[in-house]
Coordinates of C-alpha atoms in Angstrom, one line a residue:
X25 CA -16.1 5.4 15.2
X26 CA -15.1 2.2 13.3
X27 CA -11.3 1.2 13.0
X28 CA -9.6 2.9 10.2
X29 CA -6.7 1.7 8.9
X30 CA -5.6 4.6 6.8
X31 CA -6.1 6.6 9.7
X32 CA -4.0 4.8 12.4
X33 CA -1.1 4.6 9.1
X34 CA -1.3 8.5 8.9
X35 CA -0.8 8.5 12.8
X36 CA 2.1 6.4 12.5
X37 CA 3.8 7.8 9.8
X38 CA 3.4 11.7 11.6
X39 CA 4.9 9.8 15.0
X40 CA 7.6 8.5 13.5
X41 CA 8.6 11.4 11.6
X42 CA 8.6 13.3 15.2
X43 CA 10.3 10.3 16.5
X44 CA 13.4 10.5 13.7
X45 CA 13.4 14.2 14.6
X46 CA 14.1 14.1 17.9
X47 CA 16.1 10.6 18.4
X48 CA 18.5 11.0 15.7
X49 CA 19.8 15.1 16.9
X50 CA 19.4 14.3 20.3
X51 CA 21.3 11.0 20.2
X52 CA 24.1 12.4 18.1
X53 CA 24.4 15.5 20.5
X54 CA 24.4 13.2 23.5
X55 CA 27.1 10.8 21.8
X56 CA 29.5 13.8 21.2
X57 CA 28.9 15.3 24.4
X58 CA 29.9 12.0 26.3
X59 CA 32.8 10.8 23.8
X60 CA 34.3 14.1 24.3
X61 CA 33.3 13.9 28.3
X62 CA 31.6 17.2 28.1
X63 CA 29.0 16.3 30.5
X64 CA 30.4 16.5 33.6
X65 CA 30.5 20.4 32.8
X66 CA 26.3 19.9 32.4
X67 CA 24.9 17.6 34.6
X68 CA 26.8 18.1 38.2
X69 CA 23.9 20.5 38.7
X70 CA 21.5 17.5 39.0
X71 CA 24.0 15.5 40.5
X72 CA 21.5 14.8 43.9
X73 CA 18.9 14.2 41.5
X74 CA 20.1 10.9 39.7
X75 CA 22.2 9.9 43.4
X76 CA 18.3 9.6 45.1
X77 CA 17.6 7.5 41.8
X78 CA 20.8 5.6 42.1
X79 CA 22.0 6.5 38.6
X80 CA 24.8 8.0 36.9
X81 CA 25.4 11.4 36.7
X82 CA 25.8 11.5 33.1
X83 CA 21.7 10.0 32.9
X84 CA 20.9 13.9 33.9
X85 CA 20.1 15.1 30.6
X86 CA 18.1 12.0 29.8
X87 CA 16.0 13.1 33.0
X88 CA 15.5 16.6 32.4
X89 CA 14.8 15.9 28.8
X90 CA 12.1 13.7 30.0
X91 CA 10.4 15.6 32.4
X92 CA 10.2 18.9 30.0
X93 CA 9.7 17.1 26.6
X94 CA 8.8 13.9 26.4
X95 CA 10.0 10.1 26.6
X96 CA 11.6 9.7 23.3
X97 CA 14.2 12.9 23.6
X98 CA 14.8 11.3 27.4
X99 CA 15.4 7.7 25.3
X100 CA 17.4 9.6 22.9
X101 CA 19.5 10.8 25.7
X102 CA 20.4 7.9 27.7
X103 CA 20.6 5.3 25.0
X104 CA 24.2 6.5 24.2
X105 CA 25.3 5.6 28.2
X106 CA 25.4 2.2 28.2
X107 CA 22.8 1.3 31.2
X108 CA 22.4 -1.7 32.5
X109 CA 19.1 -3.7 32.9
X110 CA 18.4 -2.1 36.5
X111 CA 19.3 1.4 35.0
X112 CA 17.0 1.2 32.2
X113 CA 13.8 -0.4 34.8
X114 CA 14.4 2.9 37.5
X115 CA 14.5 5.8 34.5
X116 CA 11.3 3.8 33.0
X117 CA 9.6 3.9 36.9
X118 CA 10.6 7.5 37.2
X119 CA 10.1 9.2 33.9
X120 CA 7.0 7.0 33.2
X121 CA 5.4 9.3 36.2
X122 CA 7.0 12.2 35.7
X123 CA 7.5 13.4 32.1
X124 CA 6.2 15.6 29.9
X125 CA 5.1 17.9 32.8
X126 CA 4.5 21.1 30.8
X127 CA 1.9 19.2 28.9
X128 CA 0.1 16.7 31.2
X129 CA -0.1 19.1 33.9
X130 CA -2.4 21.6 31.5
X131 CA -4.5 18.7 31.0
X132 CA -4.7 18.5 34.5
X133 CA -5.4 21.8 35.3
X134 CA -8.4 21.6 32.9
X135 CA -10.1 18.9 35.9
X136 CA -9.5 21.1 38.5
X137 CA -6.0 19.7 40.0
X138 CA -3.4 22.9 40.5
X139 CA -0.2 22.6 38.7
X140 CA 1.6 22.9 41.9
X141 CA -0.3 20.0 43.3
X142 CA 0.2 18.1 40.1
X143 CA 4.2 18.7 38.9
X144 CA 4.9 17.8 43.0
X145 CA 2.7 14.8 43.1
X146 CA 4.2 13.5 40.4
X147 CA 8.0 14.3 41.1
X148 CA 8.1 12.8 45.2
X149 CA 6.5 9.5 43.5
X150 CA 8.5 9.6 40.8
X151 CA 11.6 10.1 43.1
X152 CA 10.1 7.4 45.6
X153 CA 9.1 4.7 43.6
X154 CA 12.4 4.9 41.5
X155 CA 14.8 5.2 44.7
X156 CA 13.2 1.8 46.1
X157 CA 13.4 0.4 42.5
X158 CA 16.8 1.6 42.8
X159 CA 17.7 -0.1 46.5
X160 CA 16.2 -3.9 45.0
X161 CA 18.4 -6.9 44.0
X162 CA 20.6 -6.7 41.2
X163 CA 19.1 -10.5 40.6
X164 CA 15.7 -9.3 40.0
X165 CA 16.8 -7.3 36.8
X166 CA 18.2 -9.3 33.3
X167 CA 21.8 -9.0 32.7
X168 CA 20.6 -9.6 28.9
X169 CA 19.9 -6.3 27.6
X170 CA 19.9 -5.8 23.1
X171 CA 23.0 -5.0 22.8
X172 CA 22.7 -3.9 19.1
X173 CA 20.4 -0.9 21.1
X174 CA 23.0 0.5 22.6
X175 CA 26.6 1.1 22.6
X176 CA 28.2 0.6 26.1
X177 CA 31.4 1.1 24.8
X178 CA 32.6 3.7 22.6
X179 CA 35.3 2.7 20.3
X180 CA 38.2 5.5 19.7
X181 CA 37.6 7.5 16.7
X182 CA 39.8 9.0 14.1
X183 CA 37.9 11.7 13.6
X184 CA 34.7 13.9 14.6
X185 CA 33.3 13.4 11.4
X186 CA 33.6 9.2 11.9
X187 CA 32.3 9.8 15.8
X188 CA 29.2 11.4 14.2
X189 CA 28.5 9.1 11.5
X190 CA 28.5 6.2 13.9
X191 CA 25.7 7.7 16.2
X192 CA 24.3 8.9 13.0
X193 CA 24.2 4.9 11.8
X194 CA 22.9 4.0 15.7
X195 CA 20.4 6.7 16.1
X196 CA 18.8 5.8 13.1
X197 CA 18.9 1.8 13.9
X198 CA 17.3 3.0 17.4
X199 CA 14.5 5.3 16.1
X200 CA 13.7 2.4 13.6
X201 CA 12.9 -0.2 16.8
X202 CA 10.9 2.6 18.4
X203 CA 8.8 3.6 15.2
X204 CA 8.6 -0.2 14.5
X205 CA 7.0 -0.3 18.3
X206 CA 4.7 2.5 18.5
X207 CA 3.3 1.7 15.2
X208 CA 2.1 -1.3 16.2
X209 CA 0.7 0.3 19.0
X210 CA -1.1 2.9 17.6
X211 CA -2.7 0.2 15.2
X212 CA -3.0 -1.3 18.6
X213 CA -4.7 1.3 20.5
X214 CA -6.9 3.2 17.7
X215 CA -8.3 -0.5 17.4
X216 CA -9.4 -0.3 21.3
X217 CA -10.8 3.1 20.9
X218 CA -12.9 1.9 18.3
X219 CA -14.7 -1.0 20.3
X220 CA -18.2 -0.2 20.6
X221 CA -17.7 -0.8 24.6
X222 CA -15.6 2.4 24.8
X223 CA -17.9 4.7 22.6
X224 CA -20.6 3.7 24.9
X225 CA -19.0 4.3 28.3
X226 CA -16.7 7.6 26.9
X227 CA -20.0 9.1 26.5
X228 CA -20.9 9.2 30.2
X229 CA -19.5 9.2 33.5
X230 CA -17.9 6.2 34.5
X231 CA -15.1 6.9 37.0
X232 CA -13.2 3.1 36.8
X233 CA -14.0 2.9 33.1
X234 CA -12.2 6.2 32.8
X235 CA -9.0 5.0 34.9
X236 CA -9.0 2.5 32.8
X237 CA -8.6 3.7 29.6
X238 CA -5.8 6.3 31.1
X239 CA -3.5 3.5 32.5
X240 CA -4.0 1.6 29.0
X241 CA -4.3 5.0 26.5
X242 CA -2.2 7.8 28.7
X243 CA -3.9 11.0 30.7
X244 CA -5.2 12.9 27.0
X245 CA -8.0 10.0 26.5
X246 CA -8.6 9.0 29.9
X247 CA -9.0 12.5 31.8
X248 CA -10.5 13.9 28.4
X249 CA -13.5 11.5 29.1
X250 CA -14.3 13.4 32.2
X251 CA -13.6 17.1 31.1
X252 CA -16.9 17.9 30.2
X253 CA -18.3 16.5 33.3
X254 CA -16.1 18.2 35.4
X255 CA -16.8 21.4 33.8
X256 CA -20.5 20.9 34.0
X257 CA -20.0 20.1 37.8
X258 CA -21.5 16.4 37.4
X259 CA -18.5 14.8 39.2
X260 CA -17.5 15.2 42.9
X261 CA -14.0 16.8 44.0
X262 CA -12.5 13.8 45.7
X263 CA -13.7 11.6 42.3
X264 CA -11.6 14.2 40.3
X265 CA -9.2 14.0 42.6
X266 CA -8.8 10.1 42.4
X267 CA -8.8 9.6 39.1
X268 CA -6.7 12.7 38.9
X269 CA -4.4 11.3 41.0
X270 CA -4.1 7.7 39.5
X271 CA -3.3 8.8 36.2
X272 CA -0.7 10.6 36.7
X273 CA 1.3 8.1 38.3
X274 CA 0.1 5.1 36.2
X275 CA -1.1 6.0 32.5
X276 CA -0.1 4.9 28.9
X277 CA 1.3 2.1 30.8
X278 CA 1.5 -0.5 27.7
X279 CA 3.5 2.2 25.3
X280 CA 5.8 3.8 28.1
X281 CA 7.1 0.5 29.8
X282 CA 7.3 -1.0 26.1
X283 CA 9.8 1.9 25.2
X284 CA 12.0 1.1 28.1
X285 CA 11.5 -3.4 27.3
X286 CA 13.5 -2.8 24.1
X287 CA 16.8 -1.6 26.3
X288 CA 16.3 -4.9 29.0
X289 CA 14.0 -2.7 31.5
X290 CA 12.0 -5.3 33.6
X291 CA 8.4 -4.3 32.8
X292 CA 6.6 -6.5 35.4
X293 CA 8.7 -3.7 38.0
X294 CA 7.4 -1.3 36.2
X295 CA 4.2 -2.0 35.6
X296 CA 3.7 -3.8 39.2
X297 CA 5.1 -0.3 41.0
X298 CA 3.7 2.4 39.1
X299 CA -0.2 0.2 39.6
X300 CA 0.7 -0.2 43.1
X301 CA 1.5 3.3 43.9
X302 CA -1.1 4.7 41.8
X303 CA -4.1 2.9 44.2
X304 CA -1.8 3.6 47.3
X305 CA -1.3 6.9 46.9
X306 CA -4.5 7.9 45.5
X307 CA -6.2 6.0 47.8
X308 CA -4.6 7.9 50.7
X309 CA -5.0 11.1 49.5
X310 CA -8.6 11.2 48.8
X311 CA -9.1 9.5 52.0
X312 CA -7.5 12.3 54.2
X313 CA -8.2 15.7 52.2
X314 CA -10.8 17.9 52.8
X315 CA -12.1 17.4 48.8
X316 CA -16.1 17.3 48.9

């Protein structure tokens, strides 16, 4: 498949159009929801939720948006709050593991992994490798965060109307940094799916080769190399397990922790922990189950 640069444009153009549609609602929502301080009627449900990650308990709809949906409605959420640099790097550990559940754990149900096993993998890492990000020096994180992202202080309004049309003006500024991202990412990406080198090895088994490509292109390309294998009954439990395992903890790691960079989010952390945990973790569990 050679690179196509029509084809990567259409791609874009359909991603940001889903982008605009969910950043700009969701952002205006969660601007008059927090103006008005209607959330503290919401979110005290999930109130030991963001305390384990050291958050605020007005980040609580950013989470739950994330988990269920995906990382743009959880961006859309949280950009209104005014997090600091540390903030933005423990949502970006935790939702980077654990979003889009719904979706990722169908995809991982088709290589033999249980939802069960899968949603609760990735919630206890996501809740463990954000509470430690949460418990490190305030030193390690930028106090420099792009201040024309986000709003950490709302200014008094006159009226709803003027409250609306200011998120309106800074939803639309945000979703124009994320499109402006994740189109140069898809060019980037549809470019590396291209390379002769991952033709070659997608058409075989090739358990590293397929980790790879997860942690770089997300869980759909990287467990989708293996699908038909699996199915056939070419690959062993505990390598389905691995790789299983690995991904979901550390995929689409350029374009997640990217999302998070634009707000301050320290992406070495990010990057660093979510690798880490991913060979940890996976390691351990294949090591002491009884997968054949």
């Amino acid at each position: 498949m050679s690179f196509s640069v029509q084809k990567s444009l259409r791609t874009s153009l359909k991603s940001s159009w889903t982008i605009l549609k969910l950043i700009v609602p969701i952002y205006i929502l969660a601007d008059v929801l927090f103006y008005y301080n209607l959330l503290s009627h919401i979110t005290f449900i999930f109130k030991p939720l963001v305390s384990l990650l050291g958050l605020p308990q007005e980040a609580a709809l950013a989470i739950v948006s994330g988990l269920f949906l995906n990382l743009y409605a959880a961006i859309a959420f949280a950009a209104p709050l005014g997090l600091d640099a540390k903030e933005w790097t423990i949502l970006a550990v935790f939702l980077g593991i654990a979003h889009a559940l719904i979706v990722e754990t169908e995809i991982m149900k088709r290589l033999g992994l249980s939802r069960i096993y899968s949603i609760l993998l990735r919630l206890s890492v996501g809740l463990l490798v954000g509470g430690l990000t949460s418990k490190l020096p305030q030193s390690w994180f930028s106090s420099k965060i792009l201040q024309e992202a986000v709003t950490p202080e709302h200014p008094v309004y006159q009226s709803l109307f003027d409250l609306v049309q200011n998120s309106l003006y800074e939803s639309l500024s945000l979703s124009l940094k994320v499109i402006a991202l994740v189109t140069l990412l898809i060019f980037f990406l549809d470019f590396i799916k291209s390379l002769t080198i991952i033709e070659k090895h997608s058409q075989k088994v090739n358990s590293g080769f397929s980790i790879t490509v997860g942690v770089i292109l997300g869980i759909t390309y990287g467990a989708g190399i293996l699908i038909s294998e699996y199915e056939k009954g070419i690959l062993k439990k505990k390598e389905i397990l691995f790789i299983g395992t690995y991904l979901m903890i550390a995929h689409a790691i350029i374009e997640d922790t990217l999302l998070f960079v634009i707000f301050g989010a320290n992406p070495w952390l990010i990057v660093g922990l979510r690798l880490l945990f991913a060979t940890l973790i996976a390691t351990l569990i294949v090591r002491y189950s009884k997968a054949t």
